[in-house]
């Protein structure tokens, strides 16, 4: 299912075959939390901004409209009209970050819905059943995402439990696929590495996780409060223990510079709300660095957001017009900004892939890793 096409040091160029199509890696997945991209962007628009994989959220869709509703409507692909690959997260991250009062036991987590306070139980089996109902191409294992920093002893017990949860996920996932009414009988499962900022726990947990046969492996629990260098150090420690023949996914990361640096360290899959969230606040990415479109200096700037960008927004509208839309509180401001930023992220990954194909990724990294972090 995963084919490694080329490598340049640790960086990898590959292709991954999903039930709903082939994915060229490294890839950035575009986040549609509640089966929509915040900022008024639909699955139709995702095609136009070069999205390969859409990511939706198990926790949110379980709460609303309910995964049974989505299943009744033919699964998430039909429901949101996206015919390409979909990855669903396990719900774990939101259970731990969004919900109020929660109680963790060996069985799973009891938590209060952030919508109405209703008490809900979710464990490995529930997460697998919900993701089976959604019918995504890639399901993520149910894990506990610990905040950084956290005490060593707690992280140790937590990642031991996450390992036991993965074994249960695997059993339930295999079972769900065999059911006669399975929405996606070819759904795949990715395991998740945890261990906080402790390299020894990370390595131990990765080795154990790799012993459980999954279709890919993720590094979770990073970009949750630690310094960027700590994140890079953890990837450096874990990566040698991740199976070479399976895709690697760094969850919830990151800035354009983070993506380049993580590809350099051997990561294949990414997702992050950052490009869309920043867009909604007027922070737009260009190949010279990021700009704030609300800035006074763009008031009569007739250039597009980025003169070299080929996105539908840059082809049609000026900085001056976009600044006006933001100043006027028009919904269109957010929509256009999100479209541009997603296009930028997808084209960044395209250029990373091109440079890997040409054997010039290290030159690409040298030119852009710092530059894209600039504010202009
Ligand atoms: Zn653009």
Short mmCIF file of N, CA and C in Angstrom, two decimals, residues 40-217:
data_model
loop_
_atom_site.label_atom_id
_atom_site.label_comp_id
_atom_site.label_asym_id
_atom_site.label_seq_id
_atom_site.Cartn_x
_atom_site.Cartn_y
_atom_site.Cartn_z
N UNK A 40 -15.98 28.74 5.55
CA UNK A 40 -16.90 28.64 4.40
C UNK A 40 -16.30 27.94 3.20
N UNK A 41 -15.47 26.93 3.46
CA UNK A 41 -14.82 26.19 2.37
C UNK A 41 -15.38 24.77 2.32
N UNK A 42 -15.80 24.33 1.14
CA UNK A 42 -16.42 23.01 0.99
C UNK A 42 -15.48 22.03 0.30
N UNK A 43 -15.95 20.79 0.20
CA UNK A 43 -15.17 19.74 -0.49
C UNK A 43 -14.93 20.12 -1.95
N UNK A 44 -15.85 20.86 -2.56
CA UNK A 44 -15.68 21.29 -3.96
C UNK A 44 -14.45 22.20 -4.05
N UNK A 45 -14.34 23.12 -3.07
CA UNK A 45 -13.19 24.04 -3.05
C UNK A 45 -11.88 23.31 -2.81
N UNK A 46 -11.95 22.22 -2.01
CA UNK A 46 -10.72 21.48 -1.69
C UNK A 46 -10.04 20.97 -2.96
N UNK A 47 -10.85 20.59 -3.95
CA UNK A 47 -10.27 20.13 -5.22
C UNK A 47 -9.45 21.26 -5.84
N UNK A 48 -10.00 22.47 -5.76
CA UNK A 48 -9.36 23.61 -6.42
C UNK A 48 -8.07 24.06 -5.74
N UNK A 49 -7.95 23.78 -4.43
CA UNK A 49 -6.72 24.20 -3.74
C UNK A 49 -5.71 23.06 -3.65
N UNK A 50 -5.97 21.96 -4.38
CA UNK A 50 -4.96 20.90 -4.48
C UNK A 50 -4.89 19.96 -3.29
N UNK A 51 -6.00 19.84 -2.55
CA UNK A 51 -6.02 18.94 -1.39
C UNK A 51 -5.99 17.49 -1.84
N UNK A 52 -5.17 16.67 -1.19
CA UNK A 52 -5.15 15.23 -1.49
C UNK A 52 -5.94 14.42 -0.48
N UNK A 53 -5.81 14.79 0.80
CA UNK A 53 -6.49 14.05 1.87
C UNK A 53 -7.26 15.03 2.75
N UNK A 54 -8.52 14.72 3.00
CA UNK A 54 -9.32 15.54 3.90
C UNK A 54 -9.31 14.86 5.27
N UNK A 55 -9.27 15.66 6.33
CA UNK A 55 -9.25 15.11 7.69
C UNK A 55 -10.48 15.58 8.44
N UNK A 56 -11.23 14.64 9.00
CA UNK A 56 -12.37 15.03 9.82
C UNK A 56 -12.23 14.45 11.21
N UNK A 57 -13.10 14.95 12.07
CA UNK A 57 -12.92 14.75 13.48
C UNK A 57 -13.98 13.85 14.11
N UNK A 58 -13.51 12.75 14.67
CA UNK A 58 -14.39 11.73 15.25
C UNK A 58 -15.22 12.26 16.41
N UNK A 59 -14.56 12.97 17.30
CA UNK A 59 -15.26 13.51 18.48
C UNK A 59 -16.41 14.42 18.06
N UNK A 60 -16.11 15.39 17.18
CA UNK A 60 -17.14 16.35 16.76
C UNK A 60 -18.28 15.68 16.01
N UNK A 61 -17.95 14.78 15.09
CA UNK A 61 -19.01 14.16 14.28
C UNK A 61 -19.83 13.14 15.08
N UNK A 62 -19.23 12.58 16.11
CA UNK A 62 -19.96 11.69 17.02
C UNK A 62 -21.02 12.49 17.80
N UNK A 63 -20.61 13.68 18.23
CA UNK A 63 -21.54 14.54 18.99
C UNK A 63 -22.60 15.14 18.07
N UNK A 64 -22.18 15.55 16.87
CA UNK A 64 -23.10 16.24 15.97
C UNK A 64 -22.63 16.11 14.54
N UNK A 65 -23.38 15.53 13.62
CA UNK A 65 -24.79 15.12 13.73
C UNK A 65 -24.97 13.76 14.38
N UNK A 66 -23.87 13.06 14.75
CA UNK A 66 -23.92 11.68 15.21
C UNK A 66 -23.42 10.78 14.09
N UNK A 67 -22.50 9.87 14.43
CA UNK A 67 -21.92 9.02 13.39
C UNK A 67 -22.95 8.09 12.75
N UNK A 68 -24.03 7.76 13.50
CA UNK A 68 -25.10 6.92 12.91
C UNK A 68 -25.79 7.67 11.78
N UNK A 69 -25.96 8.98 11.97
CA UNK A 69 -26.57 9.81 10.91
C UNK A 69 -25.69 9.79 9.67
N UNK A 70 -24.39 9.96 9.88
CA UNK A 70 -23.45 9.97 8.74
C UNK A 70 -23.48 8.62 8.03
N UNK A 71 -23.54 7.54 8.82
CA UNK A 71 -23.60 6.20 8.22
C UNK A 71 -24.87 6.04 7.40
N UNK A 72 -25.99 6.49 7.96
CA UNK A 72 -27.27 6.42 7.24
C UNK A 72 -27.20 7.17 5.91
N UNK A 73 -26.42 8.26 5.90
CA UNK A 73 -26.30 9.07 4.68
C UNK A 73 -25.23 8.53 3.73
N UNK A 74 -24.73 7.33 4.03
CA UNK A 74 -23.81 6.66 3.10
C UNK A 74 -22.34 6.81 3.46
N UNK A 75 -22.07 7.37 4.64
CA UNK A 75 -20.68 7.58 5.07
C UNK A 75 -20.24 9.00 4.79
N UNK A 76 -19.08 9.33 5.34
CA UNK A 76 -18.58 10.71 5.28
C UNK A 76 -18.31 11.18 3.85
N UNK A 77 -17.80 10.28 3.00
CA UNK A 77 -17.52 10.68 1.61
C UNK A 77 -18.77 11.22 0.92
N UNK A 78 -19.86 10.48 1.05
CA UNK A 78 -21.11 10.93 0.42
C UNK A 78 -21.68 12.13 1.13
N UNK A 79 -21.63 12.09 2.47
CA UNK A 79 -22.23 13.14 3.28
C UNK A 79 -21.67 14.52 2.93
N UNK A 80 -20.33 14.61 2.80
CA UNK A 80 -19.72 15.92 2.53
C UNK A 80 -19.30 16.08 1.07
N UNK A 81 -19.60 15.06 0.26
CA UNK A 81 -19.29 15.09 -1.17
C UNK A 81 -17.79 15.26 -1.46
N UNK A 82 -16.99 14.42 -0.78
CA UNK A 82 -15.54 14.38 -1.04
C UNK A 82 -15.20 12.95 -1.45
N UNK A 83 -14.72 12.79 -2.69
CA UNK A 83 -14.49 11.42 -3.17
C UNK A 83 -13.03 10.96 -3.01
N UNK A 84 -12.19 11.82 -2.44
CA UNK A 84 -10.79 11.45 -2.22
C UNK A 84 -10.59 10.80 -0.86
N UNK A 85 -9.35 10.49 -0.52
CA UNK A 85 -9.07 9.88 0.77
C UNK A 85 -9.47 10.78 1.96
N UNK A 86 -9.97 10.14 3.02
CA UNK A 86 -10.30 10.85 4.27
C UNK A 86 -9.60 10.13 5.42
N UNK A 87 -9.02 10.93 6.30
CA UNK A 87 -8.50 10.39 7.56
C UNK A 87 -9.37 10.94 8.67
N UNK A 88 -9.76 10.05 9.61
CA UNK A 88 -10.45 10.54 10.80
C UNK A 88 -9.53 10.36 11.99
N UNK A 89 -9.46 11.37 12.85
CA UNK A 89 -8.68 11.19 14.07
C UNK A 89 -9.50 10.34 15.02
N UNK A 90 -8.93 9.96 16.14
CA UNK A 90 -9.59 8.97 17.00
C UNK A 90 -10.60 9.59 17.95
N UNK A 91 -10.56 10.91 18.09
CA UNK A 91 -11.39 11.56 19.09
C UNK A 91 -10.64 11.78 20.38
N UNK A 92 -9.54 11.06 20.55
CA UNK A 92 -8.77 11.14 21.79
C UNK A 92 -8.33 12.56 22.12
N UNK A 93 -7.74 13.22 21.13
CA UNK A 93 -7.19 14.55 21.38
C UNK A 93 -8.27 15.52 21.89
N UNK A 94 -9.46 15.49 21.25
CA UNK A 94 -10.53 16.40 21.66
C UNK A 94 -11.13 16.00 23.01
N UNK A 95 -11.22 14.68 23.25
CA UNK A 95 -11.74 14.23 24.54
C UNK A 95 -10.88 14.84 25.65
N UNK A 96 -9.56 14.88 25.40
CA UNK A 96 -8.67 15.37 26.44
C UNK A 96 -8.50 16.89 26.43
N UNK A 97 -8.76 17.54 25.30
CA UNK A 97 -8.51 18.99 25.24
C UNK A 97 -9.77 19.83 25.32
N UNK A 98 -10.91 19.31 24.82
CA UNK A 98 -12.12 20.13 24.73
C UNK A 98 -13.13 19.88 25.82
N UNK A 99 -13.26 18.62 26.20
CA UNK A 99 -14.35 18.28 27.09
C UNK A 99 -14.02 18.69 28.52
N UNK A 100 -15.06 18.97 29.26
CA UNK A 100 -14.89 19.29 30.67
C UNK A 100 -14.62 18.01 31.42
N UNK A 101 -14.95 18.03 32.67
CA UNK A 101 -14.86 16.87 33.56
C UNK A 101 -14.68 15.54 32.83
N UNK A 102 -13.58 14.85 33.07
CA UNK A 102 -13.40 13.55 32.44
C UNK A 102 -12.73 12.60 33.40
N UNK A 103 -12.98 11.32 33.18
CA UNK A 103 -12.41 10.30 34.06
C UNK A 103 -11.83 9.20 33.18
N UNK A 104 -10.54 8.92 33.37
CA UNK A 104 -9.87 7.90 32.57
C UNK A 104 -9.76 6.62 33.38
N UNK A 105 -10.20 5.52 32.81
CA UNK A 105 -9.98 4.20 33.40
C UNK A 105 -9.36 3.32 32.33
N UNK A 106 -9.06 2.10 32.69
CA UNK A 106 -8.51 1.15 31.73
C UNK A 106 -9.47 0.95 30.55
N UNK A 107 -10.77 1.03 30.84
CA UNK A 107 -11.77 0.82 29.80
C UNK A 107 -11.79 1.93 28.76
N UNK A 108 -11.63 3.18 29.21
CA UNK A 108 -11.71 4.32 28.30
C UNK A 108 -11.94 5.60 29.09
N UNK A 109 -12.59 6.56 28.46
CA UNK A 109 -12.75 7.87 29.08
C UNK A 109 -14.22 8.26 29.16
N UNK A 110 -14.66 8.68 30.33
CA UNK A 110 -16.00 9.25 30.46
C UNK A 110 -15.81 10.76 30.51
N UNK A 111 -16.55 11.46 29.67
CA UNK A 111 -16.35 12.91 29.61
C UNK A 111 -17.68 13.61 29.38
N UNK A 112 -17.67 14.93 29.60
CA UNK A 112 -18.86 15.74 29.37
C UNK A 112 -18.73 16.42 28.02
N UNK A 113 -19.76 16.30 27.21
CA UNK A 113 -19.77 16.95 25.89
C UNK A 113 -19.58 18.45 26.05
N UNK A 114 -18.76 19.05 25.17
CA UNK A 114 -18.56 20.50 25.26
C UNK A 114 -19.78 21.24 24.71
N UNK A 115 -20.74 20.51 24.08
CA UNK A 115 -21.93 21.16 23.54
C UNK A 115 -23.01 21.32 24.60
N UNK A 116 -23.31 20.21 25.31
CA UNK A 116 -24.44 20.26 26.25
C UNK A 116 -24.15 19.62 27.60
N UNK A 117 -22.91 19.24 27.82
CA UNK A 117 -22.57 18.67 29.12
C UNK A 117 -22.97 17.21 29.29
N UNK A 118 -23.62 16.64 28.30
CA UNK A 118 -24.03 15.24 28.34
C UNK A 118 -22.82 14.34 28.60
N UNK A 119 -23.02 13.33 29.47
CA UNK A 119 -21.90 12.42 29.76
C UNK A 119 -21.79 11.35 28.68
N UNK A 120 -20.57 11.19 28.17
CA UNK A 120 -20.34 10.25 27.07
C UNK A 120 -19.15 9.37 27.45
N UNK A 121 -19.23 8.09 27.07
CA UNK A 121 -18.08 7.20 27.27
C UNK A 121 -17.45 6.89 25.92
N UNK A 122 -16.14 7.01 25.84
CA UNK A 122 -15.44 6.58 24.64
C UNK A 122 -14.18 5.81 25.02
N UNK A 123 -14.06 4.63 24.46
CA UNK A 123 -12.85 3.82 24.64
C UNK A 123 -12.40 3.37 23.26
N UNK A 124 -11.40 2.50 23.20
CA UNK A 124 -10.89 2.04 21.90
C UNK A 124 -11.98 1.46 21.00
N UNK A 125 -12.87 0.64 21.57
CA UNK A 125 -13.91 -0.01 20.75
C UNK A 125 -14.89 1.03 20.21
N UNK A 126 -15.29 1.98 21.07
CA UNK A 126 -16.25 3.01 20.63
C UNK A 126 -15.64 3.85 19.52
N UNK A 127 -14.37 4.23 19.68
CA UNK A 127 -13.71 5.05 18.67
C UNK A 127 -13.65 4.31 17.33
N UNK A 128 -13.36 3.02 17.37
CA UNK A 128 -13.29 2.23 16.13
C UNK A 128 -14.68 2.11 15.48
N UNK A 129 -15.72 1.93 16.31
CA UNK A 129 -17.08 1.81 15.77
C UNK A 129 -17.51 3.13 15.13
N UNK A 130 -17.20 4.24 15.79
CA UNK A 130 -17.57 5.55 15.24
C UNK A 130 -16.86 5.78 13.91
N UNK A 131 -15.55 5.49 13.88
CA UNK A 131 -14.78 5.72 12.65
C UNK A 131 -15.22 4.76 11.54
N UNK A 132 -15.68 3.55 11.92
CA UNK A 132 -16.23 2.62 10.92
C UNK A 132 -17.52 3.19 10.34
N UNK A 133 -18.34 3.79 11.20
CA UNK A 133 -19.58 4.41 10.73
C UNK A 133 -19.29 5.59 9.80
N UNK A 134 -18.24 6.34 10.08
CA UNK A 134 -17.89 7.48 9.23
C UNK A 134 -17.33 6.99 7.90
N UNK A 135 -16.70 5.81 7.92
CA UNK A 135 -16.23 5.20 6.68
C UNK A 135 -15.00 5.85 6.08
N UNK A 136 -14.16 6.43 6.94
CA UNK A 136 -12.93 7.07 6.45
C UNK A 136 -11.99 6.03 5.85
N UNK A 137 -11.01 6.51 5.08
CA UNK A 137 -9.99 5.62 4.51
C UNK A 137 -9.00 5.19 5.58
N UNK A 138 -8.64 6.16 6.44
CA UNK A 138 -7.66 5.89 7.49
C UNK A 138 -8.29 6.22 8.84
N UNK A 139 -8.34 5.23 9.72
CA UNK A 139 -8.81 5.45 11.09
C UNK A 139 -7.58 5.56 11.99
N UNK A 140 -7.68 6.41 13.00
CA UNK A 140 -6.57 6.55 13.94
C UNK A 140 -6.90 5.80 15.23
N UNK A 141 -5.88 5.18 15.82
CA UNK A 141 -6.07 4.46 17.08
C UNK A 141 -6.44 5.43 18.20
N UNK A 142 -7.20 4.94 19.17
CA UNK A 142 -7.61 5.77 20.30
C UNK A 142 -6.47 5.82 21.31
N UNK A 143 -6.05 7.03 21.64
CA UNK A 143 -4.89 7.19 22.52
C UNK A 143 -5.15 8.29 23.53
N UNK A 144 -4.28 8.38 24.51
CA UNK A 144 -4.34 9.54 25.40
C UNK A 144 -3.24 10.49 24.99
N UNK A 145 -3.65 11.75 24.71
CA UNK A 145 -2.68 12.78 24.38
C UNK A 145 -2.41 13.59 25.63
N UNK A 146 -1.19 13.45 26.17
CA UNK A 146 -0.82 14.11 27.42
C UNK A 146 -0.25 15.49 27.12
N UNK A 147 -0.62 16.46 27.93
CA UNK A 147 -0.06 17.81 27.76
C UNK A 147 1.42 17.83 28.11
N UNK A 148 2.19 18.68 27.42
CA UNK A 148 3.61 18.83 27.77
C UNK A 148 3.82 20.14 28.53
N UNK A 149 4.60 20.12 29.60
CA UNK A 149 5.23 18.94 30.20
C UNK A 149 4.27 18.22 31.17
N UNK A 150 4.52 16.94 31.36
CA UNK A 150 3.74 16.15 32.33
C UNK A 150 4.74 15.28 33.10
N UNK A 151 4.38 14.89 34.34
CA UNK A 151 5.33 14.10 35.15
C UNK A 151 5.67 12.76 34.49
N UNK A 152 6.92 12.35 34.61
CA UNK A 152 7.43 11.13 33.96
C UNK A 152 6.56 9.92 34.29
N UNK A 153 6.27 9.72 35.56
CA UNK A 153 5.53 8.52 35.97
C UNK A 153 4.15 8.48 35.34
N UNK A 154 3.51 9.65 35.23
CA UNK A 154 2.18 9.69 34.61
C UNK A 154 2.26 9.35 33.11
N UNK A 155 3.25 9.94 32.44
CA UNK A 155 3.40 9.71 30.99
C UNK A 155 3.68 8.22 30.74
N UNK A 156 4.50 7.63 31.61
CA UNK A 156 4.85 6.20 31.47
C UNK A 156 3.59 5.34 31.54
N UNK A 157 2.79 5.57 32.59
CA UNK A 157 1.56 4.77 32.74
C UNK A 157 0.60 5.02 31.59
N UNK A 158 0.53 6.30 31.17
CA UNK A 158 -0.38 6.66 30.09
C UNK A 158 0.00 5.98 28.78
N UNK A 159 1.29 5.97 28.45
CA UNK A 159 1.64 5.37 27.15
C UNK A 159 1.62 3.85 27.20
N UNK A 160 1.76 3.28 28.39
CA UNK A 160 1.54 1.82 28.52
C UNK A 160 0.07 1.48 28.24
N UNK A 161 -0.82 2.35 28.77
CA UNK A 161 -2.25 2.14 28.55
C UNK A 161 -2.62 2.36 27.08
N UNK A 162 -2.03 3.40 26.47
CA UNK A 162 -2.27 3.65 25.04
C UNK A 162 -1.87 2.45 24.19
N UNK A 163 -0.81 1.75 24.62
CA UNK A 163 -0.38 0.54 23.91
C UNK A 163 -1.43 -0.57 24.05
N UNK A 164 -1.96 -0.74 25.26
CA UNK A 164 -3.01 -1.76 25.46
C UNK A 164 -4.26 -1.37 24.67
N UNK A 165 -4.53 -0.06 24.61
CA UNK A 165 -5.69 0.42 23.83
C UNK A 165 -5.50 0.13 22.34
N UNK A 166 -4.25 0.24 21.85
CA UNK A 166 -4.01 -0.04 20.43
C UNK A 166 -4.33 -1.49 20.09
N UNK A 167 -3.94 -2.41 20.99
CA UNK A 167 -4.24 -3.83 20.76
C UNK A 167 -5.75 -4.02 20.67
N UNK A 168 -6.51 -3.33 21.52
CA UNK A 168 -7.98 -3.44 21.49
C UNK A 168 -8.54 -2.78 20.23
N UNK A 169 -7.95 -1.65 19.83
CA UNK A 169 -8.38 -0.97 18.59
C UNK A 169 -8.25 -1.93 17.41
N UNK A 170 -7.12 -2.60 17.37
CA UNK A 170 -6.80 -3.49 16.24
C UNK A 170 -7.86 -4.60 16.13
N UNK A 171 -8.20 -5.20 17.27
CA UNK A 171 -9.20 -6.28 17.29
C UNK A 171 -10.55 -5.76 16.80
N UNK A 172 -10.98 -4.61 17.34
CA UNK A 172 -12.29 -4.05 16.97
C UNK A 172 -12.30 -3.57 15.51
N UNK A 173 -11.19 -2.98 15.08
CA UNK A 173 -11.09 -2.49 13.70
C UNK A 173 -11.21 -3.66 12.72
N UNK A 174 -10.49 -4.76 13.00
CA UNK A 174 -10.57 -5.95 12.14
C UNK A 174 -12.00 -6.48 12.10
N UNK A 175 -12.66 -6.46 13.27
CA UNK A 175 -14.04 -6.96 13.36
C UNK A 175 -15.00 -6.08 12.55
N UNK A 176 -14.88 -4.76 12.71
CA UNK A 176 -15.79 -3.83 12.02
C UNK A 176 -15.74 -3.99 10.50
N UNK A 177 -14.53 -4.26 9.99
CA UNK A 177 -14.37 -4.36 8.53
C UNK A 177 -15.09 -5.56 7.94
N UNK A 178 -15.32 -6.59 8.79
CA UNK A 178 -15.93 -7.82 8.28
C UNK A 178 -17.46 -7.76 8.33
N UNK A 179 -18.02 -6.73 8.98
CA UNK A 179 -19.48 -6.66 9.12
C UNK A 179 -20.11 -6.44 7.74
N UNK A 180 -21.25 -7.09 7.49
CA UNK A 180 -21.87 -7.01 6.16
C UNK A 180 -22.25 -5.59 5.75
N UNK A 181 -22.55 -4.71 6.72
CA UNK A 181 -22.96 -3.35 6.36
C UNK A 181 -21.83 -2.33 6.57
N UNK A 182 -20.58 -2.81 6.56
CA UNK A 182 -19.45 -1.89 6.75
C UNK A 182 -19.46 -0.82 5.66
N UNK A 183 -19.32 0.45 6.07
CA UNK A 183 -19.31 1.56 5.11
C UNK A 183 -18.06 1.48 4.24
N UNK A 184 -16.92 1.20 4.86
CA UNK A 184 -15.65 1.10 4.14
C UNK A 184 -14.88 -0.14 4.59
N UNK A 185 -15.16 -1.30 3.96
CA UNK A 185 -14.53 -2.55 4.40
C UNK A 185 -13.02 -2.57 4.24
N UNK A 186 -12.48 -1.59 3.49
CA UNK A 186 -11.02 -1.54 3.31
C UNK A 186 -10.37 -0.45 4.16
N UNK A 187 -11.09 0.04 5.15
CA UNK A 187 -10.53 1.09 6.02
C UNK A 187 -9.21 0.62 6.63
N UNK A 188 -8.26 1.55 6.73
CA UNK A 188 -6.95 1.24 7.30
C UNK A 188 -6.84 1.80 8.71
N UNK A 189 -5.84 1.34 9.44
CA UNK A 189 -5.64 1.78 10.83
C UNK A 189 -4.19 2.22 11.05
N UNK A 190 -4.03 3.41 11.63
CA UNK A 190 -2.70 3.90 12.01
C UNK A 190 -2.57 3.84 13.54
N UNK A 191 -1.44 3.37 14.02
CA UNK A 191 -1.13 3.41 15.45
C UNK A 191 -0.46 4.73 15.80
N UNK A 192 -0.49 5.11 17.08
CA UNK A 192 0.05 6.41 17.49
C UNK A 192 1.09 6.25 18.60
N UNK A 193 2.23 6.88 18.38
CA UNK A 193 3.30 6.92 19.38
C UNK A 193 3.06 8.06 20.35
N UNK A 194 3.19 7.75 21.64
CA UNK A 194 3.11 8.79 22.67
C UNK A 194 4.35 8.68 23.57
N UNK A 195 4.38 9.44 24.64
CA UNK A 195 5.54 9.40 25.53
C UNK A 195 6.01 10.79 25.93
N UNK A 196 5.16 11.78 25.65
CA UNK A 196 5.47 13.15 26.06
C UNK A 196 6.81 13.61 25.50
N UNK A 197 7.58 14.27 26.34
CA UNK A 197 8.88 14.80 25.90
C UNK A 197 10.03 13.91 26.38
N UNK A 198 9.69 12.68 26.81
CA UNK A 198 10.72 11.77 27.33
C UNK A 198 11.18 10.80 26.23
N UNK A 199 12.40 11.02 25.74
CA UNK A 199 12.91 10.24 24.61
C UNK A 199 12.89 8.75 24.89
N UNK A 200 13.26 8.34 26.13
CA UNK A 200 13.30 6.90 26.41
C UNK A 200 11.90 6.27 26.34
N UNK A 201 10.89 6.98 26.87
CA UNK A 201 9.51 6.47 26.79
C UNK A 201 9.03 6.43 25.35
N UNK A 202 9.36 7.49 24.60
CA UNK A 202 8.98 7.56 23.18
C UNK A 202 9.52 6.36 22.40
N UNK A 203 10.82 6.07 22.61
CA UNK A 203 11.47 4.99 21.86
C UNK A 203 10.88 3.64 22.27
N UNK A 204 10.74 3.43 23.59
CA UNK A 204 10.14 2.18 24.07
C UNK A 204 8.74 2.00 23.47
N UNK A 205 7.94 3.08 23.55
CA UNK A 205 6.57 3.00 23.07
C UNK A 205 6.51 2.77 21.57
N UNK A 206 7.42 3.39 20.82
CA UNK A 206 7.42 3.21 19.36
C UNK A 206 7.76 1.77 18.99
N UNK A 207 8.76 1.20 19.67
CA UNK A 207 9.14 -0.19 19.38
C UNK A 207 7.97 -1.13 19.64
N UNK A 208 7.28 -0.93 20.76
CA UNK A 208 6.15 -1.79 21.12
C UNK A 208 4.98 -1.58 20.14
N UNK A 209 4.76 -0.31 19.77
CA UNK A 209 3.65 0.01 18.85
C UNK A 209 3.90 -0.63 17.49
N UNK A 210 5.16 -0.61 17.05
CA UNK A 210 5.50 -1.18 15.74
C UNK A 210 5.29 -2.69 15.70
N UNK A 211 5.26 -3.32 16.89
CA UNK A 211 5.00 -4.77 16.95
C UNK A 211 3.55 -5.11 16.66
N UNK A 212 2.68 -4.11 16.74
CA UNK A 212 1.27 -4.33 16.40
C UNK A 212 1.08 -3.87 14.96
N UNK A 213 0.70 -4.79 14.10
CA UNK A 213 0.62 -4.53 12.67
C UNK A 213 -0.43 -3.46 12.34
N UNK A 214 0.04 -2.31 11.86
CA UNK A 214 -0.86 -1.23 11.44
C UNK A 214 -0.47 -0.82 10.01
N UNK A 215 -1.32 -0.02 9.39
CA UNK A 215 -1.06 0.42 8.01
C UNK A 215 -0.14 1.63 7.96
N UNK A 216 0.05 2.27 9.10
CA UNK A 216 0.94 3.42 9.21
C UNK A 216 1.08 3.75 10.68
N UNK A 217 2.04 4.63 10.99
CA UNK A 217 2.30 4.98 12.38
C UNK A 217 2.44 6.49 12.52
#
